[in-house]
Amino acid sequence: MQITGSSRWKTYENWSRRYNNPIISFYLGKTPNIVLNDIESAYELLEKRGEIYSSRPRNIMGQEILSGNMRGIGMAYGPRYRQWRKFQHTGMIGKAALAFRQVQDLESCVLLRDFFRPSVNYNDSLRRFATSVAFSISYGRRIRSLSDPIILENIRAQQGNKTCSFKLTYSLLFIFGNTTTAYSKTTKPGRYIVESWPFLLKLPKFLQWFRWEQDRIRQLDTEMYTRLLLEVKGKMDRGISKPCLSTNMFESVREGEMTLVQMAYNVSSSFAAGIATITATVEVFLMAMLHYPECLNKARSEIDSIVGRDRMPSFEDMNSLPYTNALIKEVLRWKPIARTGFAHATTKDDTYKGFYIPKGSVVYANIYAISKDSDIFPEPDSFIPERFISPTHPRVINFDLPFGFGRRICPGKQVALQAVFIIISRLIWGFNFIPPFDENNHPILPDLEAFEGELVTRPKPFLLRFEPRDRDTKKLMDSSAAEAEVELEGWD
């Protein structure tokens, strides 16, 4: 049996149906791989038995070589991971997350204005928004445009290196929020020979041809992360820094507890992950609204009745918009962006329903298949926000499936959901979404199966025009953006 790399989540689901078992297993080399295709087994093993299932499999290219074992998302479960996790929690949960609402609010105002400007690519506008918010959260400074000096400086540095064009591409992917994509390529089974033959690491480094490019990328990453962190330290010393993860790092880490490079990687992890999540989720929302305009109209009616037309939705409206919140949850379920999530690894032998799971097994939760479970989500291929209005299943009531499980659940969930809410609610309030039309005046809608990416997927680019609902709405969005730009000057 063959695993199709670009859509292995579908292959896993097909195997599960073929063998009439939600748990499937196969070997890659000598390593058993277990895939959980139902919500019951995923939560039982990855959450309730977290003491066994919370580690990560060894990833030589991505975690050890490309990341120097410093990306928390790929760390084995242990003291270093718990230290990373503690820092992420204190910086992005509860009151800390609420503190970031201001910059999310202001940047969303700028984003709305970008959407109705001619000749502006909405995908680029989304990336700029997500990059700026993530940069503000990590480093206390915004990104005004994709030609921001920090981006251009990094691109020039890459071009000055005579290695290959991949380095420039990698830089652009990182700065625009897609480091997760570059990292995920290293996790694909069979891509790199050293994953199967780790004894190659015993060769002298100058003979380890497979690592040359990743070593150079890691060096550039390390220089950039460290420089950004030290810039914040300089602002702190001058008393002009904004509260952010970097300031929290300097204030909370005791001397000798981490090296400067470890601190820099800890801060950068939130920046990289948040951008891909926000942009892909909003793109799925736009895809859904083109195919299901009746859902758009229901959410719009709710927002108009609660918020009115004289102001935009705000975070204070969040608890008063049940249908809009249900629509956002359905966006996350309908086309999940992390379809198999990150691989877990077992630290002990275990059994489940007669199924033996040996120590060192690689375990995936097939979020794609779980999201299509018709026993929990009737008509799973359809976009039905109402399924989240009055749910009875506990995993639908507390819907955090897209963010992972147990001790590995995404620590930035609250911050990401805040950003998604403020963008989506304001897009619904402010715009009509107009697809292109063919020669017969039929709308050209995006292909629902046209996605790209591996670990994190997103819709392939599709054409779309943003039309303000009326003149007064456009005027309000324009003036709000101008006011936001003034307030954001403190984040430059």
Short mmCIF file of C-alpha atoms in Angstrom, two decimals:
data_model
loop_
_atom_site.label_atom_id
_atom_site.label_comp_id
_atom_site.label_asym_id
_atom_site.label_seq_id
_atom_site.Cartn_x
_atom_site.Cartn_y
_atom_site.Cartn_z
CA MET A 1 0.00 0.00 0.00
CA GLN A 2 1.24 3.46 -0.89
CA ILE A 3 1.02 6.63 1.16
CA THR A 4 0.40 9.65 -1.04
CA GLY A 5 2.52 12.39 0.50
CA SER A 6 0.36 15.31 -0.59
CA SER A 7 -2.87 13.85 0.82
CA ARG A 8 -1.90 11.12 3.24
CA TRP A 9 -4.84 12.10 5.49
CA LYS A 10 -7.16 10.81 2.76
CA THR A 11 -5.14 7.63 2.43
CA TYR A 12 -5.38 7.02 6.18
CA GLU A 13 -9.14 7.63 6.10
CA ASN A 14 -9.55 5.23 3.17
CA TRP A 15 -7.57 2.53 4.97
CA SER A 16 -9.71 3.01 8.07
CA ARG A 17 -12.87 2.49 6.03
CA ARG A 18 -11.42 -0.39 4.06
CA TYR A 19 -10.52 -2.35 7.20
CA ASN A 20 -13.50 -1.09 9.20
CA ASN A 21 -11.28 0.05 12.05
CA PRO A 22 -10.69 3.61 13.28
CA ILE A 23 -7.12 2.68 14.25
CA ILE A 24 -4.71 1.70 11.50
CA SER A 25 -1.02 0.89 11.66
CA PHE A 26 1.88 0.45 9.28
CA TYR A 27 5.66 0.40 9.44
CA LEU A 28 8.09 2.92 8.01
CA GLY A 29 11.39 1.12 8.25
CA LYS A 30 11.40 -0.41 11.72
CA THR A 31 9.12 2.20 13.27
CA PRO A 32 5.44 1.42 13.87
CA ASN A 33 3.10 4.24 12.83
CA ILE A 34 -0.38 4.42 14.37
CA VAL A 35 -3.14 6.62 12.93
CA LEU A 36 -6.21 7.46 14.99
CA ASN A 37 -9.19 8.19 12.75
CA ASP A 38 -11.91 8.72 15.35
CA ILE A 39 -12.41 11.22 18.12
CA GLU A 40 -12.77 8.61 20.88
CA SER A 41 -9.35 7.01 20.41
CA ALA A 42 -7.62 10.35 19.77
CA TYR A 43 -8.80 11.88 23.02
CA GLU A 44 -8.38 8.70 25.05
CA LEU A 45 -4.76 8.22 24.01
CA LEU A 46 -3.40 11.69 23.28
CA GLU A 47 -5.19 13.50 26.07
CA LYS A 48 -6.16 11.10 28.87
CA ARG A 49 -2.94 9.10 28.51
CA GLY A 50 -0.79 12.13 27.91
CA GLU A 51 2.00 10.83 30.13
CA ILE A 52 2.68 8.21 27.43
CA TYR A 53 1.68 9.98 24.20
CA SER A 54 3.04 13.53 24.56
CA SER A 55 6.52 13.14 23.13
CA ARG A 56 7.71 13.62 19.53
CA PRO A 57 9.46 11.19 17.19
CA ARG A 58 13.03 11.92 16.28
CA ASN A 59 13.29 14.37 13.37
CA ILE A 60 16.92 14.62 12.34
CA MET A 61 16.59 17.09 9.47
CA GLY A 62 13.89 19.38 10.85
CA GLN A 63 14.44 19.39 14.59
CA GLU A 64 18.10 18.52 15.04
CA ILE A 65 19.82 20.05 12.00
CA LEU A 66 17.47 22.79 10.80
CA SER A 67 16.43 23.86 14.31
CA GLY A 68 19.33 22.85 16.53
CA ASN A 69 16.78 21.11 18.80
CA MET A 70 15.41 24.51 19.76
CA ARG A 71 11.92 24.57 18.19
CA GLY A 72 9.54 23.71 20.99
CA ILE A 73 6.96 22.22 18.67
CA GLY A 74 9.35 19.39 17.80
CA MET A 75 10.96 18.81 21.20
CA ALA A 76 10.67 15.46 22.93
CA TYR A 77 8.59 15.65 26.10
CA GLY A 78 10.86 16.48 28.99
CA PRO A 79 12.28 19.37 31.06
CA ARG A 80 13.21 21.54 28.06
CA TYR A 81 9.80 21.14 26.49
CA ARG A 82 8.05 21.91 29.77
CA GLN A 83 10.18 25.05 30.11
CA TRP A 84 9.20 26.12 26.58
CA ARG A 85 5.56 25.32 27.25
CA LYS A 86 5.54 27.33 30.49
CA PHE A 87 6.90 30.37 28.69
CA GLN A 88 4.31 30.08 25.91
CA HIS A 89 1.50 29.77 28.45
CA THR A 90 2.51 32.79 30.48
CA GLY A 91 2.90 34.86 27.33
CA MET A 92 -0.24 33.94 25.39
CA ILE A 93 -3.03 32.71 27.67
CA GLY A 94 -5.56 34.55 29.81
CA LYS A 95 -4.76 38.18 30.54
CA ALA A 96 -1.67 38.01 28.35
CA ALA A 97 -3.80 37.09 25.33
CA LEU A 98 -6.30 39.86 26.09
CA ALA A 99 -3.47 42.38 26.08
CA PHE A 100 -2.84 41.63 22.40
CA ARG A 101 -6.38 42.52 21.38
CA GLN A 102 -5.44 46.17 20.89
CA VAL A 103 -2.95 45.52 18.11
CA GLN A 104 -5.24 42.89 16.55
CA ASP A 105 -8.06 45.43 16.53
CA LEU A 106 -5.95 48.20 15.00
CA GLU A 107 -4.30 46.01 12.38
CA SER A 108 -7.67 44.60 11.31
CA CYS A 109 -8.84 48.15 10.56
CA VAL A 110 -5.86 48.61 8.25
CA LEU A 111 -6.56 45.24 6.64
CA LEU A 112 -10.15 46.16 5.78
CA ARG A 113 -8.98 49.28 3.96
CA ASP A 114 -6.39 47.25 2.06
CA PHE A 115 -9.11 44.93 0.80
CA PHE A 116 -11.00 47.62 -1.09
CA ARG A 117 -7.93 49.31 -2.55
CA PRO A 118 -7.47 48.60 -6.26
CA SER A 119 -4.49 46.53 -7.39
CA VAL A 120 -3.96 45.12 -3.89
CA ASN A 121 -3.66 41.33 -3.71
CA TYR A 122 -5.85 40.13 -0.84
CA ASN A 123 -3.53 37.20 -0.10
CA ASP A 124 -0.63 39.59 0.36
CA SER A 125 -2.79 41.84 2.56
CA LEU A 126 -3.70 38.86 4.74
CA ARG A 127 -0.05 37.86 5.06
CA ARG A 128 0.95 41.39 5.98
CA PHE A 129 -1.79 41.52 8.64
CA ALA A 130 -0.86 38.15 10.13
CA THR A 131 2.87 38.90 9.97
CA SER A 132 2.41 42.28 11.61
CA VAL A 133 0.24 40.94 14.42
CA ALA A 134 2.62 38.05 15.05
CA PHE A 135 5.63 40.38 14.97
CA SER A 136 3.90 42.72 17.43
CA ILE A 137 3.16 39.83 19.78
CA SER A 138 6.69 38.44 19.57
CA TYR A 139 8.78 41.61 19.26
CA GLY A 140 6.54 44.57 20.08
CA ARG A 141 6.79 46.09 16.60
CA ARG A 142 4.57 45.97 13.53
CA ILE A 143 5.21 45.30 9.86
CA ARG A 144 3.84 48.15 7.75
CA SER A 145 4.20 46.38 4.42
CA LEU A 146 5.85 43.44 2.74
CA SER A 147 8.65 45.88 1.85
CA ASP A 148 9.34 46.58 5.52
CA PRO A 149 13.08 47.10 6.19
CA ILE A 150 13.31 43.93 8.30
CA ILE A 151 12.05 41.91 5.32
CA LEU A 152 14.22 43.66 2.74
CA GLU A 153 17.27 43.38 4.98
CA ASN A 154 16.81 39.66 5.33
CA ILE A 155 16.23 39.20 1.60
CA ARG A 156 19.39 41.17 0.79
CA ALA A 157 21.33 39.02 3.24
CA GLN A 158 20.03 35.90 1.52
CA GLN A 159 20.84 37.19 -1.97
CA GLY A 160 24.34 38.03 -0.85
CA ASN A 161 24.90 34.39 0.02
CA LYS A 162 26.01 32.50 -3.09
CA THR A 163 24.43 29.14 -2.18
CA CYS A 164 21.22 28.71 -4.16
CA SER A 165 17.86 30.29 -4.87
CA PHE A 166 16.16 28.03 -2.32
CA LYS A 167 17.63 30.21 0.42
CA LEU A 168 15.81 33.27 -0.91
CA THR A 169 12.61 31.28 -1.24
CA TYR A 170 12.99 30.00 2.30
CA SER A 171 13.54 33.54 3.59
CA LEU A 172 10.40 34.79 1.89
CA LEU A 173 8.40 31.87 3.22
CA PHE A 174 9.61 32.55 6.73
CA ILE A 175 9.10 36.30 6.74
CA PHE A 176 5.66 35.92 5.18
CA GLY A 177 4.69 33.47 7.85
CA ASN A 178 5.33 30.07 6.36
CA THR A 179 8.28 28.70 8.31
CA THR A 180 5.89 25.92 9.27
CA THR A 181 5.83 24.90 5.60
CA ALA A 182 9.62 24.74 5.37
CA TYR A 183 9.83 22.81 8.64
CA SER A 184 7.04 20.44 7.66
CA LYS A 185 8.87 19.36 4.52
CA THR A 186 11.56 17.86 6.72
CA THR A 187 8.96 15.74 8.54
CA LYS A 188 7.73 13.92 5.43
CA PRO A 189 8.69 10.24 5.72
CA GLY A 190 11.32 9.11 3.26
CA ARG A 191 12.34 12.57 2.05
CA TYR A 192 15.83 12.45 3.58
CA ILE A 193 18.13 9.45 3.63
CA VAL A 194 19.59 10.31 7.04
CA GLU A 195 16.22 9.67 8.71
CA SER A 196 16.52 6.01 7.69
CA TRP A 197 20.31 5.83 8.05
CA PRO A 198 21.18 7.99 11.08
CA PHE A 199 24.67 6.48 11.19
CA LEU A 200 25.48 9.02 8.44
CA LEU A 201 25.70 11.59 11.24
CA LYS A 202 28.96 9.92 12.28
CA LEU A 203 30.63 11.11 9.09
CA PRO A 204 32.76 14.26 9.33
CA LYS A 205 30.44 17.24 8.94
CA PHE A 206 32.04 18.34 5.69
CA LEU A 207 31.00 14.98 4.21
CA GLN A 208 27.39 15.18 5.44
CA TRP A 209 26.05 16.57 2.15
CA PHE A 210 22.43 16.20 3.26
CA ARG A 211 22.79 18.85 5.96
CA TRP A 212 24.70 21.62 4.17
CA GLU A 213 21.66 23.64 3.14
CA GLN A 214 19.86 23.21 6.47
CA ASP A 215 22.98 24.24 8.39
CA ARG A 216 23.19 27.47 6.40
CA ILE A 217 19.49 28.17 6.88
CA ARG A 218 19.79 27.56 10.62
CA GLN A 219 22.68 30.00 10.80
CA LEU A 220 20.64 32.70 9.04
CA ASP A 221 17.61 31.98 11.23
CA THR A 222 19.70 32.14 14.38
CA GLU A 223 21.25 35.45 13.39
CA MET A 224 17.85 36.95 12.57
CA TYR A 225 16.07 35.67 15.70
CA THR A 226 18.91 36.83 17.93
CA ARG A 227 19.10 40.25 16.31
CA LEU A 228 15.36 40.80 16.74
CA LEU A 229 15.51 39.76 20.38
CA LEU A 230 18.46 42.05 21.12
CA GLU A 231 16.65 44.95 19.45
CA VAL A 232 13.87 44.51 22.01
CA LYS A 233 16.43 44.39 24.82
CA GLY A 234 17.86 47.68 23.60
CA LYS A 235 14.40 49.26 23.64
CA MET A 236 13.82 47.93 27.15
CA ASP A 237 17.06 49.54 28.31
CA ARG A 238 15.86 52.85 26.83
CA GLY A 239 12.38 52.46 28.32
CA ILE A 240 10.57 52.48 24.95
CA SER A 241 9.65 48.80 24.48
CA LYS A 242 6.13 47.49 24.02
CA PRO A 243 4.97 44.53 26.15
CA CYS A 244 5.50 41.39 24.09
CA LEU A 245 6.87 37.87 24.33
CA SER A 246 10.43 39.17 24.11
CA THR A 247 10.02 41.53 27.06
CA ASN A 248 8.33 38.73 28.97
CA MET A 249 11.29 36.50 28.18
CA PHE A 250 13.86 38.96 29.54
CA GLU A 251 11.75 39.65 32.63
CA SER A 252 10.95 36.04 33.51
CA VAL A 253 14.05 34.02 32.62
CA ARG A 254 16.62 33.75 35.38
CA GLU A 255 20.29 34.25 34.58
CA GLY A 256 21.81 31.05 33.25
CA GLU A 257 18.42 29.39 32.74
CA MET A 258 18.61 29.69 28.93
CA THR A 259 21.17 30.79 26.40
CA LEU A 260 20.43 33.85 24.29
CA VAL A 261 19.89 31.63 21.24
CA GLN A 262 17.41 29.42 23.11
CA MET A 263 15.53 32.52 24.21
CA ALA A 264 15.46 33.78 20.62
CA TYR A 265 14.03 30.52 19.28
CA ASN A 266 11.41 30.40 22.04
CA VAL A 267 10.12 33.82 21.05
CA SER A 268 10.21 33.12 17.31
CA SER A 269 8.13 29.94 17.49
CA SER A 270 4.94 31.85 18.24
CA PHE A 271 5.62 34.25 15.39
CA ALA A 272 6.06 31.54 12.76
CA ALA A 273 3.13 29.33 13.76
CA GLY A 274 0.57 32.12 14.13
CA ILE A 275 0.94 33.51 10.63
CA ALA A 276 0.18 30.28 8.78
CA THR A 277 -2.81 29.54 11.03
CA ILE A 278 -4.49 32.93 10.65
CA THR A 279 -3.99 33.34 6.90
CA ALA A 280 -5.13 29.81 6.02
CA THR A 281 -8.21 30.02 8.26
CA VAL A 282 -9.38 33.30 6.72
CA GLU A 283 -8.80 31.92 3.22
CA VAL A 284 -10.97 28.90 4.06
CA PHE A 285 -13.64 31.29 5.37
CA LEU A 286 -13.65 33.20 2.08
CA MET A 287 -13.88 29.94 0.13
CA ALA A 288 -16.85 28.84 2.25
CA MET A 289 -18.70 32.14 1.85
CA LEU A 290 -18.47 31.96 -1.94
CA HIS A 291 -19.97 28.48 -1.89
CA TYR A 292 -22.47 29.05 0.94
CA PRO A 293 -23.76 32.63 0.62
CA GLU A 294 -26.82 31.76 2.73
CA CYS A 295 -24.52 31.27 5.73
CA LEU A 296 -22.91 34.63 5.04
CA ASN A 297 -26.35 36.26 4.99
CA LYS A 298 -27.34 34.68 8.31
CA ALA A 299 -24.16 35.87 10.01
CA ARG A 300 -24.56 39.30 8.45
CA SER A 301 -28.14 39.61 9.71
CA GLU A 302 -26.99 38.69 13.22
CA ILE A 303 -24.14 41.21 13.18
CA ASP A 304 -26.33 43.97 11.75
CA SER A 305 -28.97 43.40 14.43
CA ILE A 306 -26.48 43.33 17.33
CA VAL A 307 -23.80 45.74 16.15
CA GLY A 308 -25.67 47.97 13.72
CA ARG A 309 -24.21 49.88 10.80
CA ASP A 310 -22.68 52.84 12.65
CA ARG A 311 -19.67 50.93 13.98
CA MET A 312 -17.66 47.82 13.28
CA PRO A 313 -17.87 44.65 15.40
CA SER A 314 -15.51 44.64 18.36
CA PHE A 315 -14.18 42.08 20.81
CA GLU A 316 -16.89 43.18 23.25
CA ASP A 317 -19.47 41.76 20.80
CA MET A 318 -17.93 38.29 20.76
CA ASN A 319 -20.27 36.71 23.32
CA SER A 320 -23.34 38.29 21.69
CA LEU A 321 -22.85 36.70 18.26
CA PRO A 322 -23.61 32.97 18.59
CA TYR A 323 -24.13 32.29 14.89
CA THR A 324 -20.96 34.11 13.90
CA ASN A 325 -18.96 32.12 16.46
CA ALA A 326 -20.57 28.91 15.20
CA LEU A 327 -19.62 29.86 11.65
CA ILE A 328 -15.98 30.31 12.70
CA LYS A 329 -15.95 26.89 14.36
CA GLU A 330 -17.43 25.38 11.21
CA VAL A 331 -14.65 27.00 9.15
CA LEU A 332 -12.12 25.26 11.40
CA ARG A 333 -13.93 21.91 11.11
CA TRP A 334 -14.98 21.96 7.45
CA LYS A 335 -11.50 22.22 5.95
CA PRO A 336 -9.00 21.74 8.80
CA ILE A 337 -5.63 23.24 8.01
CA ALA A 338 -3.53 20.86 10.15
CA ARG A 339 -4.99 17.67 8.74
CA THR A 340 -2.84 15.11 10.51
CA GLY A 341 -1.36 17.45 13.08
CA PHE A 342 2.13 16.91 14.42
CA ALA A 343 3.24 13.37 15.09
CA HIS A 344 3.23 12.18 18.69
CA ALA A 345 5.55 9.48 20.05
CA THR A 346 4.99 6.96 22.81
CA THR A 347 7.40 6.76 25.73
CA LYS A 348 6.10 3.41 27.07
CA ASP A 349 4.42 0.27 25.77
CA ASP A 350 0.64 0.55 25.87
CA THR A 351 -2.50 -1.32 24.87
CA TYR A 352 -5.84 0.04 23.72
CA LYS A 353 -8.88 -2.11 22.92
CA GLY A 354 -6.60 -5.09 22.38
CA PHE A 355 -4.28 -3.06 20.16
CA TYR A 356 -0.62 -3.26 21.21
CA ILE A 357 1.23 0.05 20.83
CA PRO A 358 4.97 -0.36 21.51
CA LYS A 359 7.25 2.25 23.00
CA GLY A 360 8.67 4.53 20.31
CA SER A 361 5.61 4.32 18.06
CA VAL A 362 4.71 7.36 15.96
CA VAL A 363 1.07 8.30 16.55
CA TYR A 364 -1.04 10.64 14.43
CA ALA A 365 -4.53 11.99 15.01
CA ASN A 366 -6.15 12.21 11.59
CA ILE A 367 -8.01 15.47 12.19
CA TYR A 368 -9.23 15.36 8.59
CA ALA A 369 -11.03 12.05 9.16
CA ILE A 370 -12.28 13.00 12.63
CA SER A 371 -13.78 16.22 11.25
CA LYS A 372 -15.69 14.14 8.69
CA ASP A 373 -17.12 11.64 11.19
CA SER A 374 -20.82 11.63 10.30
CA ASP A 375 -21.81 10.26 13.72
CA ILE A 376 -20.58 13.49 15.29
CA PHE A 377 -20.92 15.86 12.34
CA PRO A 378 -23.91 14.87 10.15
CA GLU A 379 -23.45 15.79 6.48
CA PRO A 380 -19.76 16.40 7.15
CA ASP A 381 -18.92 17.66 3.66
CA SER A 382 -21.51 20.44 3.91
CA PHE A 383 -20.88 23.77 5.61
CA ILE A 384 -23.44 23.90 8.45
CA PRO A 385 -22.66 26.37 11.27
CA GLU A 386 -25.87 25.39 13.06
CA ARG A 387 -24.20 22.18 14.25
CA PHE A 388 -22.33 24.34 16.78
CA ILE A 389 -25.33 26.34 18.03
CA SER A 390 -26.72 23.81 20.54
CA PRO A 391 -24.35 20.84 20.44
CA THR A 392 -24.71 17.84 22.72
CA HIS A 393 -21.47 15.93 22.06
CA PRO A 394 -18.85 17.08 24.61
CA ARG A 395 -16.15 17.38 21.95
CA VAL A 396 -18.40 19.64 19.88
CA ILE A 397 -19.35 21.77 22.88
CA ASN A 398 -15.67 22.32 23.72
CA PHE A 399 -14.41 22.36 20.15
CA ASP A 400 -10.62 22.56 20.19
CA LEU A 401 -9.96 19.67 17.80
CA PRO A 402 -8.03 21.80 15.25
CA PHE A 403 -5.54 22.89 17.92
CA GLY A 404 -4.29 19.49 19.02
CA PHE A 405 -4.53 17.41 22.15
CA GLY A 406 -3.58 17.37 25.80
CA ARG A 407 -0.08 18.48 26.71
CA ARG A 408 0.63 19.30 23.06
CA ILE A 409 -2.38 21.52 22.41
CA CYS A 410 -1.43 24.78 20.70
CA PRO A 411 -0.55 27.36 23.38
CA GLY A 412 -1.47 30.21 21.03
CA LYS A 413 -5.05 29.04 20.54
CA GLN A 414 -6.65 31.98 22.35
CA VAL A 415 -4.56 34.58 20.52
CA ALA A 416 -5.28 32.95 17.14
CA LEU A 417 -9.03 32.75 17.77
CA GLN A 418 -9.09 36.41 18.76
CA ALA A 419 -7.46 37.38 15.46
CA VAL A 420 -9.76 35.15 13.44
CA PHE A 421 -12.88 36.52 15.16
CA ILE A 422 -12.04 40.18 14.65
CA ILE A 423 -11.18 39.68 10.96
CA ILE A 424 -14.08 37.43 10.03
CA SER A 425 -16.75 39.39 11.91
CA ARG A 426 -15.58 42.64 10.31
CA LEU A 427 -15.37 41.12 6.84
CA ILE A 428 -18.95 39.90 7.18
CA TRP A 429 -20.04 43.31 8.44
CA GLY A 430 -18.23 45.34 5.79
CA PHE A 431 -18.03 43.50 2.46
CA ASN A 432 -19.76 41.61 -0.28
CA PHE A 433 -17.50 38.90 -1.71
CA ILE A 434 -17.67 38.86 -5.52
CA PRO A 435 -16.23 35.94 -7.53
CA PRO A 436 -15.19 36.33 -11.17
CA PHE A 437 -17.66 35.31 -13.87
CA ASP A 438 -17.17 33.34 -17.07
CA GLU A 439 -18.35 34.31 -20.55
CA ASN A 440 -21.80 32.88 -19.76
CA ASN A 441 -22.06 35.01 -16.62
CA HIS A 442 -21.66 32.00 -14.34
CA PRO A 443 -19.62 32.52 -11.15
CA ILE A 444 -16.20 30.90 -11.09
CA LEU A 445 -15.98 29.42 -7.60
CA PRO A 446 -12.83 28.02 -5.98
CA ASP A 447 -12.27 24.28 -6.20
CA LEU A 448 -13.10 22.83 -2.77
CA GLU A 449 -10.39 20.19 -3.15
CA ALA A 450 -7.67 22.56 -4.36
CA PHE A 451 -5.38 22.84 -1.34
CA GLU A 452 -1.61 23.04 -1.05
CA GLY A 453 0.84 22.30 1.72
CA GLU A 454 1.71 19.30 3.83
CA LEU A 455 1.72 19.80 7.57
CA VAL A 456 -0.33 23.00 7.25
CA THR A 457 -2.65 23.23 4.25
CA ARG A 458 -4.30 26.24 2.69
CA PRO A 459 -6.54 26.81 -0.33
CA LYS A 460 -4.74 27.34 -3.59
CA PRO A 461 -5.09 31.00 -4.60
CA PHE A 462 -8.45 31.92 -6.08
CA LEU A 463 -9.82 35.17 -7.48
CA LEU A 464 -12.12 37.30 -5.39
CA ARG A 465 -13.20 40.95 -5.22
CA PHE A 466 -14.10 42.74 -1.99
CA GLU A 467 -16.93 45.22 -2.45
CA PRO A 468 -17.90 47.50 0.47
CA ARG A 469 -21.58 47.04 1.22
CA ASP A 470 -22.35 50.72 0.77
CA ARG A 471 -20.72 54.14 0.64
CA ASP A 472 -21.11 54.85 4.35
CA THR A 473 -19.52 51.52 5.25
CA LYS A 474 -16.54 52.25 3.03
CA LYS A 475 -16.19 55.71 4.55
CA LEU A 476 -16.25 54.27 8.08
CA MET A 477 -13.66 51.60 7.23
CA ASP A 478 -11.44 54.23 5.62
CA SER A 479 -11.59 56.60 8.59
CA SER A 480 -11.08 53.75 11.08
CA ALA A 481 -7.96 52.67 9.21
CA ALA A 482 -6.58 56.21 9.25
CA GLU A 483 -7.14 56.45 13.01
CA ALA A 484 -5.59 53.02 13.52
CA GLU A 485 -2.48 54.02 11.57
CA VAL A 486 -1.96 56.92 13.98
CA GLU A 487 -2.28 54.66 17.03
CA LEU A 488 -0.01 52.06 15.47
CA GLU A 489 2.82 54.57 15.16
CA GLY A 490 3.80 53.52 18.67
CA TRP A 491 4.41 50.00 17.34
CA ASP A 492 6.82 51.05 14.56
#
